[in-house]
Coordinates of C-alpha atoms and ligand atoms in Angstrom, one line a residue:
M1 CA 16.1 -3.3 -73.2
N2 CA 19.4 -3.2 -73.9
Y3 CA 21.3 -0.1 -74.9
F4 CA 21.6 -1.1 -78.5
L5 CA 18.0 -2.0 -79.0
I6 CA 16.9 1.5 -77.4
F7 CA 19.4 3.1 -80.2
F8 CA 18.1 1.3 -83.1
I9 CA 14.7 2.0 -82.2
S10 CA 15.3 5.6 -82.0
L11 CA 17.0 5.8 -85.4
V12 CA 13.8 3.8 -86.9
A13 CA 11.7 6.7 -85.2
A14 CA 13.9 9.3 -86.4
S15 CA 14.0 8.5 -90.2
H16 CA 10.2 9.3 -90.5
A17 CA 10.9 13.1 -90.2
E18 CA 14.3 14.7 -91.5
G19 CA 16.3 16.6 -88.9
E20 CA 14.4 15.2 -86.1
V21 CA 15.5 15.1 -82.5
I22 CA 16.9 11.9 -81.1
A23 CA 16.6 11.8 -77.5
S24 CA 18.0 9.3 -75.2
R25 CA 15.7 7.4 -72.6
G26 CA 16.7 9.6 -69.6
E27 CA 15.8 12.8 -71.6
G28 CA 12.5 11.1 -72.5
L29 CA 11.9 10.1 -69.1
T30 CA 12.7 13.1 -67.6
A31 CA 10.2 14.8 -70.0
W32 CA 7.5 12.6 -69.1
N33 CA 7.6 13.1 -65.5
R34 CA 7.3 16.7 -66.3
I35 CA 4.4 15.5 -69.0
Y36 CA 2.7 13.4 -65.7
E37 CA 2.8 16.6 -63.3
V38 CA 0.6 18.1 -65.8
V39 CA -1.8 15.4 -66.8
S40 CA -2.5 14.3 -63.3
H41 CA -2.8 18.1 -62.0
P42 CA -6.6 18.7 -60.8
R43 CA -7.3 20.9 -63.8
C44 CA -6.7 18.3 -66.4
S45 CA -8.1 15.2 -64.3
N46 CA -11.2 16.4 -63.4
C47 CA -12.2 15.8 -66.4
H48 CA -10.1 12.8 -67.4
V49 CA -12.4 10.5 -65.5
G50 CA -12.9 6.8 -66.5
P51 CA -16.1 4.8 -66.4
S52 CA -17.1 6.3 -63.1
D53 CA -19.0 9.2 -65.2
R54 CA -18.3 11.7 -62.6
P55 CA -16.6 14.6 -62.9
M56 CA -14.1 15.5 -59.8
W57 CA -13.9 18.7 -57.8
S58 CA -10.3 18.7 -56.8
G59 CA -7.1 20.8 -56.2
P60 CA -6.4 23.4 -53.2
S61 CA -9.5 25.4 -54.0
Y62 CA -12.0 22.6 -53.7
G63 CA -10.6 21.3 -50.4
E64 CA -11.3 17.5 -50.0
P65 CA -11.2 15.6 -53.5
R66 CA -14.8 15.0 -54.2
P67 CA -17.4 14.0 -57.0
H68 CA -18.8 17.1 -58.7
G69 CA -21.9 18.3 -56.6
M70 CA -25.2 18.3 -57.5
M71 CA -24.9 14.7 -58.6
I72 CA -23.6 15.7 -62.1
R73 CA -23.4 12.8 -64.2
A74 CA -22.0 12.9 -67.9
G75 CA -23.4 9.6 -69.1
D76 CA -22.4 7.7 -72.3
S77 CA -22.6 11.2 -74.2
R78 CA -19.7 12.6 -71.9
I79 CA -21.4 15.8 -71.9
G80 CA -24.6 15.0 -69.7
A81 CA -27.2 14.8 -72.9
E82 CA -28.9 12.2 -70.8
T83 CA -29.6 14.1 -67.5
I84 CA -28.3 17.7 -67.2
P85 CA -26.4 19.0 -70.2
C86 CA -23.0 20.6 -69.0
R87 CA -23.8 23.6 -70.8
T88 CA -27.0 24.5 -68.9
C89 CA -23.9 25.9 -66.3
H90 CA -20.6 25.6 -68.4
V91 CA -22.3 28.0 -71.3
T92 CA -19.9 27.9 -74.3
N93 CA -18.5 31.5 -74.4
E94 CA -16.3 32.8 -76.9
T95 CA -14.6 35.3 -74.8
G96 CA -13.4 32.5 -72.1
G97 CA -16.2 33.1 -69.5
Q98 CA -15.9 35.2 -66.2
D99 CA -13.2 35.4 -63.8
V100 CA -15.2 34.7 -60.2
P101 CA -14.4 32.4 -57.9
H102 CA -16.7 28.8 -57.9
A103 CA -18.4 29.9 -61.2
A104 CA -19.0 27.4 -63.8
P105 CA -15.4 27.4 -65.9
Q106 CA -17.0 28.6 -69.4
V107 CA -14.6 28.0 -72.7
A108 CA -15.1 28.6 -76.4
D109 CA -16.0 24.9 -76.7
A110 CA -18.8 22.1 -75.8
W111 CA -17.5 21.7 -71.8
R112 CA -17.8 17.5 -71.4
L113 CA -15.4 15.1 -69.9
A114 CA -12.7 13.3 -71.7
P115 CA -13.0 9.8 -73.6
V116 CA -13.5 7.4 -71.0
E117 CA -10.0 5.6 -72.3
A118 CA -8.7 8.9 -71.1
D119 CA -9.0 7.9 -67.6
W120 CA -6.4 9.9 -65.5
F121 CA -7.8 11.2 -62.3
G122 CA -5.9 9.3 -59.5
R123 CA -3.9 7.1 -62.1
S124 CA -0.3 6.1 -61.6
S125 CA 2.5 7.8 -64.0
D126 CA 2.9 4.3 -65.8
F127 CA -0.9 3.7 -66.5
I128 CA -0.9 7.0 -68.2
C129 CA 2.2 6.7 -69.8
A130 CA 0.7 3.4 -71.4
Q131 CA -2.5 4.8 -72.4
L132 CA -1.2 8.1 -74.0
R133 CA 1.0 6.0 -76.3
D134 CA -1.4 3.2 -77.2
P135 CA -3.3 4.3 -80.5
A136 CA -6.0 1.8 -79.6
R137 CA -6.7 4.4 -76.5
N138 CA -5.5 7.4 -77.0
G139 CA -7.9 8.3 -80.0
G140 CA -5.4 6.6 -82.9
R141 CA -2.5 9.4 -82.5
T142 CA 1.0 9.3 -83.1
V143 CA 2.9 11.5 -80.6
E144 CA 3.2 14.4 -83.3
E145 CA -0.7 14.2 -83.7
L146 CA -1.0 14.3 -79.9
A147 CA 1.0 17.5 -79.7
E148 CA -0.9 19.1 -82.6
H149 CA -4.7 18.1 -80.7
L150 CA -2.7 20.0 -77.7
G151 CA -2.4 23.0 -79.6
H152 CA -5.8 23.2 -81.1
D153 CA -8.0 22.2 -78.0
V154 CA -9.1 25.7 -76.5
I155 CA -10.8 23.4 -73.5
L156 CA -7.0 22.6 -72.5
H157 CA -5.8 25.7 -72.9
W158 CA -8.5 26.8 -69.9
A159 CA -6.2 24.8 -67.6
W160 CA -3.7 27.3 -67.6
A161 CA -5.3 30.3 -66.9
P162 CA -8.6 28.7 -64.9
G163 CA -9.6 32.0 -63.4
G164 CA -11.2 32.5 -60.0
T165 CA -9.0 31.0 -57.1
R166 CA -8.3 27.6 -59.2
E167 CA -4.6 26.6 -59.1
P168 CA -3.3 26.7 -63.0
A169 CA -1.7 23.4 -64.3
P170 CA 1.9 23.6 -64.2
Y171 CA 4.6 24.9 -66.5
D172 CA 2.7 26.2 -69.8
L173 CA 1.3 24.9 -72.8
E174 CA 4.3 25.5 -74.9
S175 CA 6.4 23.9 -72.7
H176 CA 4.3 20.6 -72.4
I177 CA 4.0 20.5 -76.1
A178 CA 8.2 20.6 -76.2
D179 CA 7.9 17.9 -73.7
L180 CA 5.6 15.5 -75.5
R181 CA 7.9 16.2 -78.8
L182 CA 11.1 15.3 -76.6
W183 CA 9.3 12.1 -75.5
G184 CA 8.2 11.0 -78.6
A185 CA 12.1 11.8 -79.7
A186 CA 13.0 9.2 -77.3
G187 CA 10.4 6.7 -78.4
Q188 CA 7.7 7.3 -75.8
P189 CA 9.5 5.2 -72.7
C190 CA 7.6 4.6 -69.8
A191 CA 9.9 3.8 -66.7
S192 CA 8.4 0.3 -66.3
D193 CA 9.7 -0.5 -70.0
Ligands
LIG1 C1 -26.0 22.8 -62.4 C2 -24.8 23.7 -62.9 C3 -23.7 22.7 -63.4 C4 -23.7 21.6 -64.3 C5 -25.4 21.3 -64.9 C6 -22.5 21.0 -64.6 N1 -21.6 21.8 -64.0 FE1 -19.5 21.5 -63.7 N2 -19.3 22.8 -62.0 C7 -20.3 23.7 -61.9 C8 -19.6 24.8 -61.0 C9 -20.4 26.2 -60.6 C10 -18.4 24.8 -61.0 C11 -17.3 25.3 -60.2 C12 -17.5 24.8 -58.5 C13 -16.2 25.0 -57.7 O1 -15.5 25.7 -58.4 O2 -16.6 25.4 -56.5 C14 -18.1 23.2 -61.8 C15 -17.0 22.8 -61.9 C16 -16.6 21.4 -62.7 C17 -15.0 21.0 -63.1 C18 -14.4 21.6 -62.3 C19 -13.3 22.3 -62.9 C20 -12.1 22.5 -62.2 O3 -11.2 21.5 -62.3 O4 -11.8 23.6 -61.1 C21 -15.4 20.1 -63.8 C22 -14.3 18.7 -64.1 C23 -17.0 20.1 -64.2 N3 -17.4 21.4 -63.8 C24 -17.2 19.1 -65.5 C25 -18.7 19.1 -65.5 C26 -19.3 18.2 -66.9 C27 -18.5 17.4 -67.2 C28 -20.5 18.5 -66.4 C29 -21.9 17.9 -67.7 C30 -21.9 16.4 -67.3 C31 -20.9 19.5 -65.8 N4 -19.8 20.1 -65.0 C32 -21.9 20.1 -65.4 C33 -21.5 23.6 -62.5 C34 -22.0 22.6 -63.1
LIG2 C1 -13.5 20.0 -69.6 C2 -12.8 18.9 -69.4 C3 -11.2 19.0 -70.1 C4 -10.3 19.1 -69.3 C5 -10.1 20.2 -67.9 C6 -9.1 18.9 -70.1 N1 -9.3 18.1 -70.8 FE1 -8.4 16.5 -72.0 N2 -9.7 16.0 -73.1 C7 -11.4 16.6 -72.9 C8 -12.0 16.1 -74.3 C9 -13.2 16.2 -74.5 C10 -10.9 15.2 -75.0 C11 -11.6 14.5 -76.1 C12 -11.6 15.8 -77.5 C13 -11.1 15.4 -78.7 O1 -10.6 14.0 -78.8 O2 -11.2 15.9 -79.7 C14 -9.7 15.3 -74.2 C15 -8.6 14.9 -75.0 C16 -7.2 15.1 -74.1 C17 -6.1 14.6 -75.2 C18 -6.2 13.5 -76.3 C19 -5.8 12.2 -76.1 C20 -6.7 11.2 -75.6 O3 -6.1 10.0 -74.6 O4 -7.9 11.2 -76.2 C21 -5.0 15.1 -74.0 C22 -3.5 14.2 -74.6 C23 -5.6 15.8 -73.5 N3 -6.8 16.0 -73.6 C24 -4.6 16.7 -72.4 C25 -5.4 17.4 -71.8 C26 -4.3 18.1 -70.9 C27 -3.3 18.0 -71.0 C28 -5.4 19.0 -70.0 C29 -4.9 19.7 -68.8 C30 -3.8 20.7 -69.2 C31 -6.7 18.5 -70.3 N4 -6.6 17.5 -71.5 C32 -7.5 19.0 -69.7 C33 -11.6 17.4 -72.0 C34 -11.0 18.0 -71.1

């Protein structure tokens, strides 16, 4: 794509909202690289698995990455309704759960796997980039709607304060949301475009 075309697309994107920032492709890709560090981190990707149906145990506190112990499967329900419901151990807890190493994480929402389309575990930067900007695969959301979703979703807030000996996701919620908006202002570029 030539630079004139990118500039033109940025103008069209920016015309939706007055005062919206217009960012360059380079700024957008730099923001995306930080977004990828977050979404590919175990605190996010352990739940963002595809059709395998198996939540993952990975990250420094787990040793070698492996599927969730105890033969846990999420099923088509993504919440274990067909076998052992996630809430049997991941109790919905308004106060944020306990800070004990290796205890089942608890949050103030029903603990469950992400939608099968949001398949991030072990995926490349380009794969996740293409998924997140595709409304057919991201829950029909614009980038602004994604940013708002992140602000409201208490499950993923846990990823920055996971308790026990778990390594938190990098950066913080606010800078992750700012990066999404910056990526959006640049027209949601992916490195392979
Ligand atoms: C029998 C109890 C039990 C059930 C049922 C269960 N879990 Fe877990 N889960 C655990 C425990 C315990 C841990 C923490 C293990 C550790 O830290 O060593 C855990 C950890 C996890 C993690 C890793 C979190 C992280 O990044 O550290 C994910 C993801 C997860 N569970 C998803 C699920 C999902 C989805 C379901 C339902 C389909 C489910 N679990 C059902 C006990 C359970
Ligand atoms: C306990 C499992 C779990 C963890 C951990 C988790 N998510 Fe999710 N995620 C979900 C579920 C469930 C949904 C669907 C919620 C909805 O659409 O309302 C979701 C949806 C999303 C979406 C909507 C986009 C899409 O393609 O569907 C984004 C973006 C997202 N999560 C980002 C994150 C980030 C970033 C982290 C880590 C900081 C994270 N998630 C950690 C379960 C999880």
